[in-house]
GROMACS .gro file of C-alpha atoms in nm:
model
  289
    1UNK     CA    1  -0.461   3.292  -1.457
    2UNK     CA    2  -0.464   3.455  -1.135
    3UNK     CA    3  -0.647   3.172  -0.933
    4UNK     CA    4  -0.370   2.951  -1.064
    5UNK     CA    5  -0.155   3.156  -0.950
    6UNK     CA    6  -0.307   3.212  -0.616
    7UNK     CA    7  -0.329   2.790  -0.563
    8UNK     CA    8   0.065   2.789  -0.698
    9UNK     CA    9   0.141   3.042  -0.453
   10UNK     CA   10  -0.064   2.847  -0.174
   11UNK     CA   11   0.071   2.531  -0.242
   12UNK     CA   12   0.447   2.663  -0.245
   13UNK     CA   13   0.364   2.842   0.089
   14UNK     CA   14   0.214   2.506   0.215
   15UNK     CA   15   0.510   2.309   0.098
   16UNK     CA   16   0.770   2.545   0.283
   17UNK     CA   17   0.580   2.566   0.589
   18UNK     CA   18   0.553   2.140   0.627
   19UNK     CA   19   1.042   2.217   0.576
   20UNK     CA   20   1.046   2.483   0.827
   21UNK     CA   21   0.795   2.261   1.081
   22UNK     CA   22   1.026   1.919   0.949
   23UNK     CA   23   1.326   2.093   1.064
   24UNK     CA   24   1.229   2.205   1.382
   25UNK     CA   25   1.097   1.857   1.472
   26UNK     CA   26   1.444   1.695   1.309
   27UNK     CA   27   1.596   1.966   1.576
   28UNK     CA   28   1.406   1.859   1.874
   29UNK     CA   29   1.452   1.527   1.806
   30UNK     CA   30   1.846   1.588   1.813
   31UNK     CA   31   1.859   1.768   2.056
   32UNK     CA   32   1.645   1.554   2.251
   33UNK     CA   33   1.859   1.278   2.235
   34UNK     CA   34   2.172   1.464   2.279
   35UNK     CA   35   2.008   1.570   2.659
   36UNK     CA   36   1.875   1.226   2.740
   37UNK     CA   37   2.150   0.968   2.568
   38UNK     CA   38   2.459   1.244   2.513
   39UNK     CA   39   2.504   1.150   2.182
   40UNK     CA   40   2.520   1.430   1.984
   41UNK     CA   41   2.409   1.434   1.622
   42UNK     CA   42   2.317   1.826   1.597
   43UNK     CA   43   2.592   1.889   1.373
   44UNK     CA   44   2.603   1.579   1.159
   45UNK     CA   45   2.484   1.671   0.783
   46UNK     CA   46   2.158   1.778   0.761
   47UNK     CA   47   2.039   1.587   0.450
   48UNK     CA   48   2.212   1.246   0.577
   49UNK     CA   49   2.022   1.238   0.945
   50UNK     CA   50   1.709   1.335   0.758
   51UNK     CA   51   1.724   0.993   0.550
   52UNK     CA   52   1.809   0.803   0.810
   53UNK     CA   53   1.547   0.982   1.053
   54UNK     CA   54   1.284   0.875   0.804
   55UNK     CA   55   1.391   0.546   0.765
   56UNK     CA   56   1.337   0.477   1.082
   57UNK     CA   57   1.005   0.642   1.092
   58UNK     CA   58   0.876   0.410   0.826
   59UNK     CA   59   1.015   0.102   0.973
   60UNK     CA   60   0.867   0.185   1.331
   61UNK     CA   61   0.580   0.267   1.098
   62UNK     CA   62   0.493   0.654   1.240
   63UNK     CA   63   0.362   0.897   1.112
   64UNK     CA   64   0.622   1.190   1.177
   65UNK     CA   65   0.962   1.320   1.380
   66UNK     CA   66   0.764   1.418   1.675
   67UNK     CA   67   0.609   1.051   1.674
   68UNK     CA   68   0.974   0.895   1.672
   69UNK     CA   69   1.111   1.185   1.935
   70UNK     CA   70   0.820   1.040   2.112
   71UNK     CA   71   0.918   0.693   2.097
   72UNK     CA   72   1.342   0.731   2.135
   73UNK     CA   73   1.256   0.918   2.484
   74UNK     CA   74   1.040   0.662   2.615
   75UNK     CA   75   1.190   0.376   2.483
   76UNK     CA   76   1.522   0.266   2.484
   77UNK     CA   77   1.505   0.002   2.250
   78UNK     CA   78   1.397   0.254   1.897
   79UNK     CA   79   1.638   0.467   2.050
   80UNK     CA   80   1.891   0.142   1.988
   81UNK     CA   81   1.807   0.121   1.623
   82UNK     CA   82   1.823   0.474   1.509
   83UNK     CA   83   2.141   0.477   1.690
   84UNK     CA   84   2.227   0.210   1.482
   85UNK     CA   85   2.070   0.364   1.173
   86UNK     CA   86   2.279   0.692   1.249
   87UNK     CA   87   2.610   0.480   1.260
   88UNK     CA   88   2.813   0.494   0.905
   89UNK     CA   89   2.975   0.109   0.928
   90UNK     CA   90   3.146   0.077   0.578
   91UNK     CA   91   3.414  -0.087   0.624
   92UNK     CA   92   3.618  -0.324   0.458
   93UNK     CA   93   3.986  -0.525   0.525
   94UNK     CA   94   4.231  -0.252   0.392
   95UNK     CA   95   3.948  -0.042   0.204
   96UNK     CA   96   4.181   0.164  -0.086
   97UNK     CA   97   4.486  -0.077  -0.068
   98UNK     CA   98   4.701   0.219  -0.180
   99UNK     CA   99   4.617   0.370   0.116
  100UNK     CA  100   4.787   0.140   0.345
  101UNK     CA  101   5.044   0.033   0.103
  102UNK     CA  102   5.193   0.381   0.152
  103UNK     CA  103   5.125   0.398   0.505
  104UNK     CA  104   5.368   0.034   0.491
  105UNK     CA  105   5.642   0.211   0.234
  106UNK     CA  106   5.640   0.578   0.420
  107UNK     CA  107   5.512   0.610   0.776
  108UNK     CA  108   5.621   0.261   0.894
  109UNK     CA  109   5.992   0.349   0.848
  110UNK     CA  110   5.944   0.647   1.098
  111UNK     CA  111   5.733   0.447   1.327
  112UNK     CA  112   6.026   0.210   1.363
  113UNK     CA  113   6.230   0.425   1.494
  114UNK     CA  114   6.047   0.515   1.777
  115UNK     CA  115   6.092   0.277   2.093
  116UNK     CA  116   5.708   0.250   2.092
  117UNK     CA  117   5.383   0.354   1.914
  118UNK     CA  118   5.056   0.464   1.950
  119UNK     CA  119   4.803   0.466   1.696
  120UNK     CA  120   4.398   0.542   1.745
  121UNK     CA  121   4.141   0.444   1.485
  122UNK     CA  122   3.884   0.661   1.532
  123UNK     CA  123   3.544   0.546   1.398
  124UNK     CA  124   3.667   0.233   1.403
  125UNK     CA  125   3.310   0.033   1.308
  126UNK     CA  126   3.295  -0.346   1.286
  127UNK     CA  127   3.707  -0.328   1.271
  128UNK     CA  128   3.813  -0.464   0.938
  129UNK     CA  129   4.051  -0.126   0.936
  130UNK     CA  130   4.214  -0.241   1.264
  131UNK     CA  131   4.293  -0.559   1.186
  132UNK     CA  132   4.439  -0.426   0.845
  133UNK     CA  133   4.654  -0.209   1.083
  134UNK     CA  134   4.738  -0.517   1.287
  135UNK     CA  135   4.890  -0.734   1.037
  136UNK     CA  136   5.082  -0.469   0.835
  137UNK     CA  137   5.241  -0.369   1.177
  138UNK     CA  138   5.280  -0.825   1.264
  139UNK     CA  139   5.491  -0.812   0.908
  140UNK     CA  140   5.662  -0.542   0.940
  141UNK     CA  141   5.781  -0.625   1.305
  142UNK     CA  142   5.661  -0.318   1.438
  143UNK     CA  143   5.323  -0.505   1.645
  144UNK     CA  144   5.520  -0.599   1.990
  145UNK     CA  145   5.583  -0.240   2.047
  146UNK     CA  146   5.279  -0.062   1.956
  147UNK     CA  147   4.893  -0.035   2.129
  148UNK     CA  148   4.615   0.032   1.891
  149UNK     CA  149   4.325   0.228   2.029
  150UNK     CA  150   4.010   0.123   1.833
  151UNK     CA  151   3.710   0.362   1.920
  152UNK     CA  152   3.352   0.375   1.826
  153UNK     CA  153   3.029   0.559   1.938
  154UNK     CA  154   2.831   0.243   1.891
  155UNK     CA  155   2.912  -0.016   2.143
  156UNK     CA  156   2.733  -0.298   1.902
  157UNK     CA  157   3.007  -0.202   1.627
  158UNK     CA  158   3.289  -0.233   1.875
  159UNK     CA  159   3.154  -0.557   2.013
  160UNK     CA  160   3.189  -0.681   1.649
  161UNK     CA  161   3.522  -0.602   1.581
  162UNK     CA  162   3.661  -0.746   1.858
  163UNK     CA  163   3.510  -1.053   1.764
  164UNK     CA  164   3.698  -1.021   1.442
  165UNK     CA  165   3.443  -1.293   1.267
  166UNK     CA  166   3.332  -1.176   0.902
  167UNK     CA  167   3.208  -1.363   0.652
  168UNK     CA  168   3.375  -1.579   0.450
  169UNK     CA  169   3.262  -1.476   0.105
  170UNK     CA  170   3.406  -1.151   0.142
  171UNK     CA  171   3.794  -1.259   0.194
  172UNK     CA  172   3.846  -1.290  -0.171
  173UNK     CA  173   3.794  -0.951  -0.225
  174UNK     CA  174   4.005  -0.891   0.117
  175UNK     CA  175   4.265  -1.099  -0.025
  176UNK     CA  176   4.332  -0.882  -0.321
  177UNK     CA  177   4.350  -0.572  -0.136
  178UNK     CA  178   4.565  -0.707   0.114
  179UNK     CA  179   4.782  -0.818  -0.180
  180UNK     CA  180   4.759  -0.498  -0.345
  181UNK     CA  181   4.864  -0.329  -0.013
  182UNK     CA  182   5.203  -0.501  -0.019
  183UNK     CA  183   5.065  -0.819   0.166
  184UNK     CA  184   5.401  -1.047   0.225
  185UNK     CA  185   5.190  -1.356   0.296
  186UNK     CA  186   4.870  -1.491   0.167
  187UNK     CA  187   4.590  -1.317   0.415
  188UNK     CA  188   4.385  -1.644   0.475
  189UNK     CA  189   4.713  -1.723   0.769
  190UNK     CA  190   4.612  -1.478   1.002
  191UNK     CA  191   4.240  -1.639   1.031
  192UNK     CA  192   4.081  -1.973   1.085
  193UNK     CA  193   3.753  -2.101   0.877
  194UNK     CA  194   3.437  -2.200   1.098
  195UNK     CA  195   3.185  -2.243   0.822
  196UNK     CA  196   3.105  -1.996   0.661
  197UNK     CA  197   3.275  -1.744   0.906
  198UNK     CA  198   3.694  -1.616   0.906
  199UNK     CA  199   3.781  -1.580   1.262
  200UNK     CA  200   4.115  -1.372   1.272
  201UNK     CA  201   4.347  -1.493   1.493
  202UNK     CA  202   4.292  -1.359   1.859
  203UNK     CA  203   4.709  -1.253   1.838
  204UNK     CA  204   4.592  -0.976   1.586
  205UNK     CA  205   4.422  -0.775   1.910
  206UNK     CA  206   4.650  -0.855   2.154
  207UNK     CA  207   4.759  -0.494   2.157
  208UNK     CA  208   4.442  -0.347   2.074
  209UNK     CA  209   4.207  -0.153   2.338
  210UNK     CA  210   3.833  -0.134   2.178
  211UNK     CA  211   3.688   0.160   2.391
  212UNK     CA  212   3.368   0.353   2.342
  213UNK     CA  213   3.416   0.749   2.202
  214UNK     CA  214   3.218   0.969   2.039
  215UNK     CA  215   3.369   1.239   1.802
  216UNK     CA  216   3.121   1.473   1.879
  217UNK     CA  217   3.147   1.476   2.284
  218UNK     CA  218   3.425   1.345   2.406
  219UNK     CA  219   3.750   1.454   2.457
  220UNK     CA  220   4.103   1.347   2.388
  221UNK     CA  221   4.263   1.063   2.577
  222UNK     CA  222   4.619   1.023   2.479
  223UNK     CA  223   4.887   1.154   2.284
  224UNK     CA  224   4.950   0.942   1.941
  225UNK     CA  225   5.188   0.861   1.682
  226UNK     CA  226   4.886   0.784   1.431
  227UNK     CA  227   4.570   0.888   1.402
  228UNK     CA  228   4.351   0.701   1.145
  229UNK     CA  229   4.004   0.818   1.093
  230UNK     CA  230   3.879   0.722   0.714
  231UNK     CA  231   3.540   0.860   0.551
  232UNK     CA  232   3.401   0.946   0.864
  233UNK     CA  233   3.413   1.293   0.874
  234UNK     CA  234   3.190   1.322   0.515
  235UNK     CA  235   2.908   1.310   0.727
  236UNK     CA  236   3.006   1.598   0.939
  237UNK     CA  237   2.928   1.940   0.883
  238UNK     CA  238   3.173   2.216   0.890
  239UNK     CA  239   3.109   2.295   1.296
  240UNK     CA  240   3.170   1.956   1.381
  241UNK     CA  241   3.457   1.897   1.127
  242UNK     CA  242   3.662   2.132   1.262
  243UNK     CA  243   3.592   2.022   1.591
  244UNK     CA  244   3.711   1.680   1.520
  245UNK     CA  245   4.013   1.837   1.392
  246UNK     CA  246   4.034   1.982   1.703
  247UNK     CA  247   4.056   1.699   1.915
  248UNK     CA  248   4.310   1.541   1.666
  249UNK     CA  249   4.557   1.814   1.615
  250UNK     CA  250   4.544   1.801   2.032
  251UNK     CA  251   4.619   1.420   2.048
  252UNK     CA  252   4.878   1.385   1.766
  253UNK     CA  253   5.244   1.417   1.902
  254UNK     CA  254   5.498   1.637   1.695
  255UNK     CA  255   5.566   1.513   1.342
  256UNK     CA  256   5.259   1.234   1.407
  257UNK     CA  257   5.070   1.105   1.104
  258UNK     CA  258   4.676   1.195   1.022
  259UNK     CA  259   4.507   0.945   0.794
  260UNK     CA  260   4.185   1.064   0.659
  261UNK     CA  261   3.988   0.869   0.380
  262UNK     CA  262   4.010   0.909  -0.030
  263UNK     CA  263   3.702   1.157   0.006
  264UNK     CA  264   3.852   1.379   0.312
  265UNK     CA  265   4.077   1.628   0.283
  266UNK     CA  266   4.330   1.849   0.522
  267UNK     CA  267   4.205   2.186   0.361
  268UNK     CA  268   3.937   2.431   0.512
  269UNK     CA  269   3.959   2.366   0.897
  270UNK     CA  270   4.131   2.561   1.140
  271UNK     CA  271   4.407   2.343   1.142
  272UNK     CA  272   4.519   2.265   0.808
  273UNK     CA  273   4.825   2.515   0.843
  274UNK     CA  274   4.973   2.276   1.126
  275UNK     CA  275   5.009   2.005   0.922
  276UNK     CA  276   5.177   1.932   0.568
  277UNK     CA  277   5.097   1.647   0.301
  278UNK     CA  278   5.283   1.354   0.354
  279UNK     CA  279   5.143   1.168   0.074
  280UNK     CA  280   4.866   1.370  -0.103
  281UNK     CA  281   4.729   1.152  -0.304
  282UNK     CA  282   4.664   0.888  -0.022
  283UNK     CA  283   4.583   1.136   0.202
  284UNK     CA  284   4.892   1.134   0.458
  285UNK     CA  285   4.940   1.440   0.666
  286UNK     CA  286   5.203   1.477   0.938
  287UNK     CA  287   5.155   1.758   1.218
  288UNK     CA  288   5.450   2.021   1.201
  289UNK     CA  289   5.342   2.274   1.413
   0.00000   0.00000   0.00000
């Protein structure tokens, strides 16, 4: 009983000194890349970046984090791909209709009132969000007097969007959220079909400035009626949460509307008592202090 006990014991020790050796690498690695590239993934969710980490270790087929720190510092390329890897793009043409069918019942009335408006996507990814944006605000005769700022860490992602091409198979789905969002039209008039691609119509970003920022680093750029930032934050941890928060309680203009995603919430950051619940459920917040 007591050697099994003693090989237990050895193999538990074993086990949690291959963690503690992990996360040092995982921390290197991070930090590594924060130095060389300034992107900064140190406070991102630790159990997120470690799956995506090892994905890429496997796929470059290493052996371990040192091996792929290795490999991101000498070569930009693998550090293209994790960078890719490390980018959440989930996106989808007015992802949780309700969402933006209150945004069009509630916020759009005040927005109309203003002689213009500002309104920053932040996290933008391949842009299905922003052109979502675009045509409530085109129906609702609010687009000719506002600029959308569309940001993104990941210059690939932002090349994407403002390409606006998706594929075709998905607009059915689109379609019925649009719809469900209070859609006045049928969606398939605000893009043209080029086999199996939908091109949105090149009107749609007129107003729209696609510009590189990262969450993490950079700072804020402009004051804003809107900010929009959906299911991005998730990955965050608490640090970096209430940084972000940071950043957007210091952009938003008096009374100016935070959108955060069905999983997101107001509560538990340092700001949460400058803002109140515009529409709970949908996750609506206006700035009041």
């Amino acid at each position: 009983m007591d050697r099994v006990s003693l090989t237990g014991n050895k193999k538990s020790t074993e086990k949690e000194s291959l963690d503690e050796l992990e996360k040092v690498e995982i921390e290197l690695l991070l930090e590594g890349i924060y130095r060389y590239y300034g992107f900064d993934f140190r406070n991102y969710v630790s159990a997120s970046i470690r799956r995506r980490i090892w994905y890429r270790i496997q796929t470059e087929r290493l052996k371990n984090v040192s091996s792929l720190q290795e490999k991101v510092l000498h070569d930009p390329c693998v550090m293209a791909r994790l960078l890719s890897d490390f980018s959440i793009h989930v996106s989808e043409m007015f992802r949780d209709p309700y969402f933006f069918k209150s945004f069009r019942e509630n916020v759009v009335p005040l927005l109309k009132e203003l002689p213009f408006v500002r309104i920053w996507h932040a996290g933008c990814s391949t842009g299905e969000e922003v052109y979502s944006m675009a045509i409530i605000l085109k129906e609702e005769g609010l687009y000719h007097k506002t600029k959308i700022y569309a940001t993104d860490m990941n210059e690939d992602l932002l090349k994407k969007a403002k390409e606006g091409v998706y594929p075709l198979d998905k607009m059915q789905a689109y379609d019925d959220n649009y719809l469900k969002a209070g859609g006045m039209k049928e969606l398939s008039e605000f893009f043209d079909i080029c086999q199996d691609k939908a091109i949105f119509h090149p009107v749609l970003t007129r107003n729209v400035v696609f510009a590189q920022h990262n969450l993490a680093t950079d700072h804020s750029f402009n004051e804003f009626h809107v900010i929009i930032c959906r299911n991005v934050m998730i990955y965050f941890d608490r640090v970096l949460q209430n940084r972000v928060h940071r950043l957007f309680y210091e952009s938003l203009s008096m009374s100016g509307i935070l959108g955060l995603g069905n999983k997101e919430d107001i509560s538990f950051n340092n700001y949460s008592h400058c803002y109140e619940a515009f529409n709970q459920e949908h996750k609506i917040y206006r700035k009041v202090k």
